[in-house]
Amino acid sequence: MGISKIVKDTLLIAWIKSYPDLRRNPLMLLLLAMISAIPLFFMLMFSSGGNVVVHGMIGAMVSSVAFAGVMSGIQDISWDRYVKIREMIVAMPVHPASYALGIALAPLLISIPSLVLFGAITAYLGFLSAEILLWVVAALLTVWATMSTMGFMISTYLFKASPMLLNNLSNLLGIGFIFIPPVYFSEAQLGSLSWISIIVPTSNVAGLIRSYSGLLPLSTEILIMRWVILIIMTLTFIVLISLKSKWRED
Amino acid sequence: MRAVESAGLSKVYHSRHDEEPVEALKGVSIDVEKGELFTLLGPNGAGKTTFLRIISTQLLPSGGDAQVLGHSVVNAPEEVRKHIAVVPQDVATYNNFTPWEYAYYFARLRGMNSADAKEKAEEALKAVDLSDLRNRVCQTLSGGEKRRAIIASVLSSDADVLMLDEPTSGLDAVARRGVWSALRELIGRGKTILLTTHMMEEAEMISDRLAIVNRGVVVACGRPDEIKALVKEKFRVVINGDFKPLSSYGETARLGDRNIVYLKSQDEAIDLLKDSLKMNLRAEASPVTLEDVFVRLVGGLNNNGNQ
């Protein structure tokens, strides 16, 4: 199968899995933006001073893409299995990579409006410039990849679990990875425990973006180490998926 | 070259626990000619879906192989997938999708350009009588309409071999006829259709040939009239009531207060009708149906699946 067909199918599946939902349920966009912004409201209520809003905005950006990643990897895959749409696609001339990438890309497309909104506010506050935009986008795409592959890995290894269980698991992971670690606030507040933020992909990326924005001073070595950890984590998930996943059942 | 050729196809499902492995298919060999509508008829758990899932490259067999238009489902699944389209059993819809989106996007996924996909989608929706509902989202459609939307996605595919697993289950009689008509129309256009069903009427009405499958083996295979010829009784008389000795006329099946007596000739059926009337019992004679034959063939199997 040619690369162009794989790419075309990826985009088509992403479109199929996002456009009809967006068109018929545009309030979903508001809901997603609000979910990402809720922790920020709490931070504004209980914290003051510093750059609480900017830290929160960066957290909301990371949250938007990370939540999209987990959701696609677990909920969308298990739902497709449940309604048997996946069976129809397996029997089509569609490459498994197109399906996986398309599924992962769809919620990312849905999260773009809220991402743009939070990014615009951050830029307005003076912490997101054109010079660092590429780094920020790269960091967000990487955490999306990490969280998507983590989700795919879970749905691959728990392929016999019910969609309801996987839905709950996906929501728990969303809360666990997005709301608990220092995603919405600076990891500097953790003091000697700040290393935790490096091993959790969402807070790792939030720290990277804060560093590029000038909110968190990190040495070049630490920056590189954070990128390496993130990439190794993603590759590990990909390897684990490839060991277990089967396009055709046996 | 045949559309589908399976040779000694077997499938064993192994449980993770200590349960016994389940032998779903035991060396099934079936040939489907190009341009025919072939039906796999069997009770629930007979192995029909397993067979269809193997042929449609969703599932690997434990033994044997099958060819679809000359391509091995085991070794060349990518080639097979270029020629087939599948409707799985109990497939559900995306609630926010419209029938038109089903037909159009699935055609696009098969590699059609936008213009061709639009044309095929229109044709498919017309075939399943969903043109008027083309832009209604699936969550507002009835169960039968949803199923027809899924079938439209297969009809729009322009695939050479269509595989449908119980495509009309849950449809009312009118909707079912609509699907049958669409399928027969596709046969008229040279497509091959392999479908599974447990509905005798469906199998008899639309199949060119059929195979009766039970407990993973093919019990009988042929045209509906050939299958019916497999039993020696050609007529049946349904009697509302009982009189002795009914069994002396022929083999009798009891359905509560009714009896079905199977007879070898028309004369025997007429004699029994006359005797029933003398007893003031309502009776009705007709040729045996596929269902009668099916029940006898399937019911006559022992646990090993042998006649």
Coordinates of C-alpha atoms in Angstrom, one line a residue:
Chain A
M1 CA 0.0 0.0 0.0
G2 CA 1.4 3.4 -1.0
I3 CA 2.3 6.1 1.4
S4 CA -0.1 8.5 -0.2
K5 CA -3.0 6.2 0.3
I6 CA -1.9 5.7 4.0
V7 CA -1.8 9.4 4.5
K8 CA -5.0 10.1 2.7
D9 CA -6.9 7.4 4.7
T10 CA -5.4 8.7 7.9
L11 CA -6.8 12.2 7.2
L12 CA -10.1 10.7 6.0
I13 CA -10.5 8.7 9.2
A14 CA -9.6 11.7 11.3
W15 CA -12.2 13.7 9.4
I16 CA -14.9 11.0 9.7
K17 CA -14.2 10.7 13.5
S18 CA -14.3 14.4 14.1
Y19 CA -16.3 16.5 11.6
P20 CA -19.8 14.9 12.0
D21 CA -19.5 15.2 15.8
L22 CA -18.3 18.8 15.6
R23 CA -21.0 19.8 13.0
R24 CA -23.9 18.3 15.0
N25 CA -22.6 18.9 18.5
P26 CA -20.7 22.1 18.4
L27 CA -21.3 22.6 22.2
M28 CA -18.8 19.8 22.6
L29 CA -16.0 22.3 21.8
L30 CA -17.2 24.5 24.7
L31 CA -17.3 21.5 27.0
L32 CA -13.8 20.4 26.1
A33 CA -12.5 23.9 26.6
M34 CA -14.2 24.1 29.9
I35 CA -12.9 20.8 31.1
S36 CA -9.4 22.0 30.4
A37 CA -10.1 25.4 32.1
I38 CA -11.8 24.1 35.2
P39 CA -8.5 23.7 37.3
L40 CA -7.6 27.2 36.3
F41 CA -10.6 28.6 38.0
F42 CA -9.7 26.8 41.2
M43 CA -6.2 28.1 41.0
L44 CA -7.5 31.6 40.5
M45 CA -9.7 31.2 43.5
F46 CA -7.2 29.7 45.9
S47 CA -3.9 31.2 44.7
S48 CA -2.7 34.7 44.0
G49 CA 0.3 36.5 42.8
G50 CA 3.0 35.4 40.4
N51 CA 1.9 34.2 37.0
V52 CA -1.0 32.0 38.0
V53 CA -3.0 32.7 34.9
V54 CA -0.1 32.0 32.5
H55 CA 0.8 28.8 34.4
G56 CA -2.8 27.8 34.2
M57 CA -3.1 28.6 30.5
I58 CA -0.1 26.5 29.7
G59 CA -1.6 23.7 31.8
A60 CA -4.9 24.1 29.9
M61 CA -3.0 23.8 26.5
V62 CA -1.3 20.6 27.7
S63 CA -4.5 19.3 29.1
S64 CA -6.4 19.8 25.8
V65 CA -4.0 17.7 23.8
A66 CA -3.3 15.1 26.5
F67 CA -6.9 14.5 27.2
A68 CA -7.5 14.1 23.4
G69 CA -4.7 11.5 23.4
V70 CA -6.0 9.4 26.2
M71 CA -9.5 9.6 24.9
S72 CA -8.7 8.5 21.4
G73 CA -6.4 5.7 22.5
I74 CA -8.9 4.1 24.9
Q75 CA -12.4 5.4 24.3
D76 CA -12.6 5.6 20.5
I77 CA -10.8 2.3 20.0
S78 CA -13.0 0.4 22.4
W79 CA -16.1 2.0 21.0
D80 CA -15.2 1.1 17.5
R81 CA -14.6 -2.4 18.6
Y82 CA -18.0 -2.5 20.4
V83 CA -20.0 -1.2 17.5
K84 CA -18.0 -3.4 15.1
I85 CA -17.0 -0.6 12.8
R86 CA -13.5 -1.7 13.3
E87 CA -14.4 -5.1 11.8
M88 CA -15.7 -3.4 8.7
I89 CA -12.5 -1.3 8.4
V90 CA -10.2 -4.3 9.0
A91 CA -11.8 -6.0 5.9
M92 CA -11.1 -2.8 3.8
P93 CA -8.0 -1.9 1.9
V94 CA -7.0 0.4 4.8
H95 CA -3.6 0.2 6.5
P96 CA -3.7 -0.3 10.3
A97 CA -1.4 2.7 10.7
S98 CA -4.0 4.9 8.9
Y99 CA -6.7 3.7 11.3
A100 CA -4.6 4.2 14.4
L101 CA -3.3 7.6 13.4
G102 CA -6.7 8.7 12.1
I103 CA -8.3 7.8 15.4
A104 CA -5.6 9.6 17.4
L105 CA -5.8 12.7 15.1
A106 CA -9.5 13.1 15.4
P107 CA -9.8 14.4 19.0
L108 CA -6.7 16.5 18.3
L109 CA -8.6 18.3 15.6
I110 CA -11.5 18.8 18.0
S111 CA -9.2 20.2 20.6
I112 CA -7.6 22.8 18.2
P113 CA -10.1 25.6 18.9
S114 CA -9.6 25.4 22.7
L115 CA -5.8 25.1 22.1
V116 CA -5.9 28.2 20.0
L117 CA -7.9 30.1 22.6
F118 CA -5.5 29.2 25.4
G119 CA -2.5 29.9 23.2
A120 CA -3.9 33.3 22.2
I121 CA -4.4 34.3 25.8
T122 CA -0.9 33.1 26.7
A123 CA 0.4 35.1 23.8
Y124 CA -1.6 38.2 24.8
L125 CA -0.1 37.9 28.3
G126 CA 3.3 38.0 26.6
F127 CA 4.5 34.4 27.2
L128 CA 4.1 32.9 23.8
S129 CA 6.1 34.5 21.0
A130 CA 6.7 33.5 17.4
E131 CA 10.3 32.4 18.3
I132 CA 9.2 29.7 20.7
L133 CA 6.0 28.7 18.9
L134 CA 7.7 25.8 17.1
W135 CA 9.0 24.4 20.3
V136 CA 5.7 24.7 22.0
V137 CA 3.9 23.0 19.1
A138 CA 6.5 20.3 19.1
A139 CA 6.1 19.7 22.8
L140 CA 2.3 19.6 22.5
L141 CA 2.5 17.2 19.6
T142 CA 4.9 15.0 21.6
V143 CA 2.7 14.8 24.6
W144 CA -0.3 14.1 22.4
A145 CA 1.7 11.2 20.9
T146 CA 2.8 9.9 24.3
M147 CA -0.7 10.0 25.7
S148 CA -2.2 8.5 22.6
T149 CA 0.2 5.6 22.5
M150 CA -0.3 5.1 26.2
G151 CA -4.0 4.9 25.6
F152 CA -3.6 2.5 22.6
M153 CA -1.3 0.4 24.8
I154 CA -4.0 0.1 27.5
S155 CA -6.8 -0.7 25.1
T156 CA -4.5 -3.2 23.4
Y157 CA -3.6 -5.1 26.5
L158 CA -7.1 -4.8 27.9
F159 CA -8.9 -5.7 24.6
K160 CA -11.3 -8.0 26.3
A161 CA -12.4 -5.4 28.9
S162 CA -15.8 -3.8 28.5
P163 CA -16.1 -0.4 26.9
M164 CA -17.6 0.9 30.2
L165 CA -14.5 -0.2 32.2
L166 CA -12.2 1.3 29.6
N167 CA -14.2 4.6 29.6
N168 CA -13.8 4.8 33.3
L169 CA -10.1 4.0 33.1
S170 CA -9.7 6.7 30.5
N171 CA -11.3 9.3 32.7
L172 CA -9.3 8.2 35.7
L173 CA -6.1 8.5 33.6
G174 CA -7.2 11.9 32.4
I175 CA -7.6 13.1 35.9
G176 CA -4.5 11.4 37.1
F177 CA -2.2 12.8 34.4
I178 CA -3.7 16.2 33.9
F179 CA -5.2 17.5 37.1
I180 CA -3.0 16.0 39.8
P181 CA 0.7 16.6 38.7
P182 CA 2.1 20.1 38.3
V183 CA 0.4 20.8 34.9
Y184 CA -1.6 23.9 35.9
F185 CA 1.0 25.2 38.3
S186 CA 4.7 25.5 38.4
E187 CA 6.7 22.5 39.4
A188 CA 8.8 24.8 41.5
Q189 CA 6.0 24.7 44.1
L190 CA 6.8 21.0 44.7
G191 CA 10.3 21.9 46.1
S192 CA 12.4 18.7 46.5
L193 CA 9.7 16.6 44.8
S194 CA 9.8 18.5 41.6
W195 CA 11.5 15.5 39.9
I196 CA 8.0 14.0 39.8
S197 CA 7.1 16.4 37.0
I198 CA 9.8 15.0 34.8
I199 CA 8.5 11.4 34.9
V200 CA 4.9 12.4 34.2
P201 CA 4.6 13.2 30.5
T202 CA 2.0 16.0 31.0
S203 CA 3.9 17.9 33.7
N204 CA 7.1 17.2 31.8
V205 CA 5.8 19.0 28.8
A206 CA 4.2 21.8 30.8
G207 CA 7.6 22.3 32.3
L208 CA 9.2 22.4 28.9
I209 CA 6.7 25.0 27.6
R210 CA 7.2 27.1 30.8
S211 CA 10.9 27.0 30.3
Y212 CA 10.6 28.2 26.6
S213 CA 8.2 30.9 27.9
G214 CA 10.7 32.1 30.4
L215 CA 8.6 31.0 33.4
L216 CA 10.8 28.2 34.6
P217 CA 14.6 28.4 34.4
L218 CA 15.9 25.0 33.2
S219 CA 19.5 24.2 32.0
T220 CA 20.0 22.9 28.4
E221 CA 21.0 19.5 29.9
I222 CA 17.7 19.3 31.8
L223 CA 15.8 20.4 28.7
I224 CA 17.4 17.7 26.6
M225 CA 16.9 15.1 29.3
R226 CA 13.2 16.0 29.5
W227 CA 12.8 15.6 25.7
V228 CA 14.7 12.3 25.8
I229 CA 12.5 10.9 28.6
L230 CA 9.4 11.9 26.7
I231 CA 10.5 10.3 23.4
I232 CA 11.7 7.1 25.1
M233 CA 8.4 6.8 26.9
T234 CA 6.5 7.2 23.6
L235 CA 8.8 4.7 21.9
T236 CA 8.4 2.2 24.7
F237 CA 4.6 2.4 24.4
I238 CA 4.9 1.9 20.6
V239 CA 7.0 -1.2 21.1
L240 CA 4.6 -2.6 23.7
I241 CA 1.7 -2.0 21.4
S242 CA 3.5 -3.6 18.4
L243 CA 4.2 -6.7 20.6
K244 CA 0.6 -7.3 21.4
S245 CA -1.7 -5.6 18.9
K246 CA -3.2 -7.6 16.1
W247 CA -5.0 -6.1 13.1
R248 CA -6.4 -9.5 12.3
E249 CA -7.4 -11.8 15.2
D250 CA -6.0 -15.2 15.5
Chain B
M1 CA -11.7 -18.8 -11.0
R2 CA -14.3 -19.0 -8.3
A3 CA -15.3 -16.0 -6.1
V4 CA -14.7 -18.0 -2.9
E5 CA -13.1 -21.4 -2.4
S6 CA -12.4 -22.8 1.0
A7 CA -10.6 -26.0 1.6
G8 CA -10.6 -27.8 4.9
L9 CA -11.1 -24.6 6.9
S10 CA -11.0 -25.1 10.6
K11 CA -11.1 -22.9 13.6
V12 CA -10.5 -23.7 17.3
Y13 CA -11.0 -21.1 19.9
H14 CA -8.8 -21.6 23.0
S15 CA -10.0 -20.2 26.3
R16 CA -7.5 -18.5 28.7
H17 CA -9.0 -20.5 31.5
D18 CA -9.2 -24.3 31.9
E19 CA -12.3 -24.6 29.7
E20 CA -12.3 -27.0 26.8
P21 CA -11.3 -25.5 23.4
V22 CA -14.2 -24.8 21.2
E23 CA -14.0 -26.2 17.6
A24 CA -16.1 -23.7 15.7
L25 CA -15.2 -25.0 12.2
K26 CA -14.3 -28.6 11.3
G27 CA -12.8 -28.7 7.9
V28 CA -15.3 -26.6 6.0
S29 CA -14.9 -26.7 2.2
I30 CA -17.3 -24.4 0.3
D31 CA -17.1 -23.0 -3.3
V32 CA -19.0 -19.9 -4.3
E33 CA -19.2 -19.1 -8.0
K34 CA -18.8 -15.6 -9.3
G35 CA -22.1 -13.8 -9.7
E36 CA -24.1 -16.0 -7.3
L37 CA -25.8 -15.3 -4.0
F38 CA -24.6 -18.0 -1.7
T39 CA -26.1 -18.3 1.8
L40 CA -24.7 -20.0 4.9
L41 CA -27.7 -21.2 6.8
G42 CA -27.4 -22.6 10.3
P43 CA -28.6 -22.3 13.8
N44 CA -26.9 -20.0 16.3
G45 CA -23.4 -21.2 17.1
A46 CA -23.1 -23.2 13.9
G47 CA -19.9 -21.5 12.8
K48 CA -21.4 -19.2 10.1
T49 CA -19.9 -16.0 11.5
T50 CA -16.5 -17.6 12.1
F51 CA -16.5 -18.8 8.5
L52 CA -17.4 -15.3 7.3
R53 CA -14.8 -13.6 9.5
I54 CA -12.1 -15.9 8.2
I55 CA -13.1 -15.3 4.6
S56 CA -13.2 -11.6 5.1
T57 CA -9.7 -11.6 6.6
Q58 CA -10.7 -10.5 10.1
L59 CA -9.8 -13.8 11.7
L60 CA -7.0 -16.4 11.0
P61 CA -8.1 -20.0 10.6
S62 CA -6.5 -22.7 12.7
G63 CA -6.2 -24.9 9.7
G64 CA -6.9 -25.0 5.9
D65 CA -7.1 -22.0 3.7
A66 CA -9.5 -20.1 1.5
Q67 CA -9.2 -18.1 -1.7
V68 CA -11.2 -15.0 -2.6
L69 CA -10.9 -14.4 -6.4
G70 CA -7.7 -16.4 -6.4
H71 CA -6.1 -14.7 -3.4
S72 CA -5.4 -16.6 -0.2
V73 CA -7.1 -15.1 2.9
V74 CA -4.2 -16.5 5.0
N75 CA -1.2 -15.3 2.9
A76 CA -2.6 -12.4 0.8
P77 CA -5.2 -10.6 3.0
E78 CA -4.3 -7.2 1.5
E79 CA -5.2 -8.5 -2.0
V80 CA -8.5 -10.0 -0.7
R81 CA -9.5 -6.7 1.0
K82 CA -9.4 -4.9 -2.3
H83 CA -12.2 -7.0 -3.6
I84 CA -14.5 -7.4 -0.6
A85 CA -16.9 -5.4 1.6
V86 CA -18.3 -6.7 4.9
V87 CA -21.3 -6.1 7.1
P88 CA -20.6 -7.7 10.5
Q89 CA -23.3 -9.2 12.6
D90 CA -25.0 -6.8 15.1
V91 CA -23.0 -3.9 13.8
A92 CA -24.1 -0.6 15.3
T93 CA -24.0 3.0 13.9
Y94 CA -22.2 6.1 14.8
N95 CA -25.1 8.2 16.2
N96 CA -23.9 11.5 14.6
F97 CA -23.5 9.9 11.1
T98 CA -26.1 10.2 8.4
P99 CA -26.8 7.4 5.9
W100 CA -25.3 9.5 3.2
E101 CA -22.1 9.9 5.2
Y102 CA -21.9 6.1 5.8
A103 CA -22.3 5.4 2.1
Y104 CA -20.0 8.2 0.9
Y105 CA -17.1 8.0 3.4
F106 CA -16.9 4.2 3.3
A107 CA -16.6 4.4 -0.5
R108 CA -13.9 7.0 -0.1
L109 CA -12.0 4.7 2.3
R110 CA -12.0 2.1 -0.5
G111 CA -10.0 4.5 -2.6
M112 CA -12.8 6.1 -4.7
N113 CA -12.5 9.7 -5.7
S114 CA -15.1 12.2 -4.4
A115 CA -17.2 12.3 -7.6
D116 CA -17.4 8.5 -7.9
A117 CA -18.1 8.0 -4.2
K118 CA -21.0 10.5 -4.4
E119 CA -22.5 8.7 -7.3
K120 CA -22.2 5.3 -5.6
A121 CA -23.5 6.7 -2.4
E122 CA -26.6 8.0 -4.1
E123 CA -27.2 4.7 -5.9
A124 CA -26.7 2.7 -2.6
L125 CA -29.1 4.9 -0.7
K126 CA -31.7 4.5 -3.4
A127 CA -31.2 0.7 -3.4
V128 CA -32.0 0.5 0.3
D129 CA -34.7 3.1 0.1
L130 CA -33.0 5.7 2.3
S131 CA -32.8 8.6 -0.2
D132 CA -35.4 10.5 1.7
L133 CA -33.6 10.0 5.0
R134 CA -30.1 10.6 3.6
N135 CA -29.4 13.6 5.9
R136 CA -31.0 12.4 9.1
V137 CA -28.5 11.4 11.8
C138 CA -28.6 7.8 12.7
Q139 CA -29.7 8.4 16.3
T140 CA -33.0 9.5 15.0
L141 CA -33.5 6.5 12.7
S142 CA -35.3 3.3 13.5
G143 CA -33.3 0.1 14.0
G144 CA -34.2 -1.1 10.5
E145 CA -33.2 2.2 9.0
K146 CA -29.9 2.1 10.8
R147 CA -29.2 -1.3 9.5
R148 CA -30.0 -0.2 5.9
A149 CA -27.6 2.7 6.4
I150 CA -24.8 0.2 7.2
I151 CA -25.8 -1.9 4.2
A152 CA -25.7 1.2 2.0
S153 CA -22.1 1.6 3.0
V154 CA -21.3 -1.8 1.6
L155 CA -23.4 -1.4 -1.5
S156 CA -21.6 1.9 -2.3
S157 CA -18.2 0.1 -2.1
D158 CA -18.4 -1.4 -5.6
A159 CA -16.6 -4.4 -4.2
D160 CA -16.7 -7.6 -6.2
V161 CA -17.6 -9.9 -3.3
L162 CA -20.0 -8.7 -0.6
M163 CA -20.1 -10.5 2.7
L164 CA -23.1 -9.9 5.0
D165 CA -23.5 -11.5 8.4
E166 CA -27.3 -11.8 9.1
P167 CA -28.0 -8.5 7.3
T168 CA -31.7 -8.5 7.8
S169 CA -32.0 -9.5 11.4
G170 CA -34.2 -7.0 13.2
L171 CA -35.8 -5.7 10.1
D172 CA -39.5 -5.7 9.5
A173 CA -40.9 -7.7 6.5
V174 CA -41.1 -4.7 4.2
A175 CA -37.6 -3.5 5.0
R176 CA -36.3 -7.0 4.6
R177 CA -37.8 -7.3 1.2
G178 CA -36.1 -4.0 0.3
V179 CA -32.7 -5.4 1.3
W180 CA -33.4 -8.6 -0.6
S181 CA -34.3 -6.7 -3.7
A182 CA -31.1 -4.6 -3.4
L183 CA -29.0 -7.7 -3.0
R184 CA -30.6 -9.5 -6.0
E185 CA -30.1 -6.3 -8.1
L186 CA -26.4 -6.4 -7.3
I187 CA -26.3 -10.1 -8.4
G188 CA -27.8 -8.8 -11.7
R189 CA -24.9 -6.5 -12.0
G190 CA -22.4 -9.4 -11.7
K191 CA -21.5 -9.0 -8.0
T192 CA -21.0 -12.1 -5.7
I193 CA -22.7 -12.1 -2.4
L194 CA -22.0 -14.4 0.6
L195 CA -24.4 -14.0 3.4
T196 CA -25.3 -15.8 6.6
T197 CA -28.7 -16.2 8.0
H198 CA -30.8 -18.4 10.3
M199 CA -34.0 -17.3 8.5
M200 CA -35.2 -20.1 6.2
E201 CA -37.5 -17.9 4.2
E202 CA -34.6 -15.5 3.5
A203 CA -32.3 -18.4 2.4
E204 CA -35.0 -19.9 0.2
M205 CA -36.1 -16.6 -1.3
I206 CA -32.9 -15.0 -2.4
S207 CA -30.2 -17.7 -2.6
D208 CA -28.9 -19.2 -5.8
R209 CA -27.2 -21.8 -3.6
L210 CA -26.9 -22.4 0.1
A211 CA -25.0 -24.5 2.6
I212 CA -26.5 -25.7 5.8
V213 CA -23.9 -25.6 8.5
N214 CA -24.3 -27.1 11.9
R215 CA -21.7 -27.5 14.7
G216 CA -18.9 -26.5 12.4
V217 CA -19.6 -28.9 9.5
V218 CA -21.4 -28.5 6.2
V219 CA -24.5 -30.7 6.4
A220 CA -25.8 -30.0 3.0
C221 CA -24.9 -27.8 0.0
G222 CA -26.7 -27.0 -3.2
R223 CA -29.7 -25.1 -4.7
P224 CA -32.7 -24.7 -2.5
D225 CA -34.6 -27.3 -4.5
E226 CA -31.7 -29.7 -4.4
I227 CA -31.5 -29.3 -0.6
K228 CA -35.2 -30.0 -0.4
A229 CA -34.7 -33.1 -2.4
L230 CA -32.4 -34.5 0.2
V231 CA -35.3 -35.8 2.3
K232 CA -37.6 -38.4 0.9
E233 CA -40.8 -36.7 2.2
K234 CA -42.1 -34.2 -0.3
F235 CA -45.3 -33.1 1.3
R236 CA -46.5 -32.1 4.7
V237 CA -49.9 -31.9 6.3
V238 CA -50.5 -29.6 9.2
I239 CA -53.4 -30.9 11.3
N240 CA -55.1 -28.8 14.1
G241 CA -55.5 -31.6 16.6
D242 CA -54.7 -35.2 16.8
F243 CA -56.1 -38.6 16.0
K244 CA -54.6 -42.0 16.3
P245 CA -52.6 -43.4 14.8
L246 CA -51.2 -40.3 13.0
S247 CA -47.7 -41.8 13.0
S248 CA -48.9 -44.6 10.7
Y249 CA -49.2 -42.1 7.9
G250 CA -45.6 -40.8 8.2
E251 CA -43.1 -39.1 10.4
T252 CA -44.9 -36.7 12.7
A253 CA -43.7 -33.6 14.5
R254 CA -45.8 -32.2 17.3
L255 CA -46.2 -28.4 17.8
G256 CA -48.4 -28.1 20.9
D257 CA -52.0 -28.8 19.7
R258 CA -50.9 -29.1 16.1
N259 CA -49.2 -31.9 14.3
I260 CA -47.1 -31.9 11.1
V261 CA -47.1 -35.1 9.2
Y262 CA -44.4 -35.6 6.5
L263 CA -45.4 -37.7 3.5
K264 CA -43.7 -39.1 0.5
S265 CA -46.3 -38.5 -2.2
Q266 CA -49.2 -36.2 -3.1
D267 CA -51.6 -39.2 -2.9
E268 CA -50.6 -39.9 0.7
A269 CA -51.2 -36.3 1.6
I270 CA -54.7 -36.3 0.0
D271 CA -55.6 -39.5 1.9
L272 CA -54.5 -37.9 5.2
L273 CA -56.5 -34.7 4.4
K274 CA -59.6 -36.8 3.8
D275 CA -59.1 -38.7 7.0
S276 CA -58.6 -35.5 8.9
L277 CA -61.8 -34.0 7.5
K278 CA -63.7 -37.2 8.5
M279 CA -62.5 -36.5 12.1
N280 CA -63.7 -32.9 11.8
L281 CA -60.1 -31.6 12.1
R282 CA -58.8 -28.7 10.1
A283 CA -55.9 -29.8 7.9
E284 CA -53.7 -28.2 5.3
A285 CA -51.3 -29.8 2.8
S286 CA -48.3 -28.2 1.2
P287 CA -44.9 -29.1 -0.3
V288 CA -42.1 -29.4 2.3
T289 CA -40.3 -26.1 3.0
L290 CA -36.6 -25.5 3.5
E291 CA -37.3 -25.1 7.2
D292 CA -38.7 -28.7 7.3
V293 CA -35.6 -30.0 5.6
F294 CA -33.3 -27.9 7.8
V295 CA -34.9 -29.1 11.0
R296 CA -34.6 -32.7 9.9
L297 CA -31.0 -32.4 8.7
V298 CA -29.8 -30.4 11.7
G299 CA -32.0 -32.1 14.2
G300 CA -30.7 -35.5 12.9
L301 CA -27.1 -34.8 13.9
N302 CA -25.5 -36.4 16.8
N303 CA -23.0 -34.6 19.0
N304 CA -20.1 -35.3 16.7
G305 CA -21.7 -33.4 13.9
N306 CA -22.2 -36.6 11.8
Q307 CA -25.4 -37.7 10.2

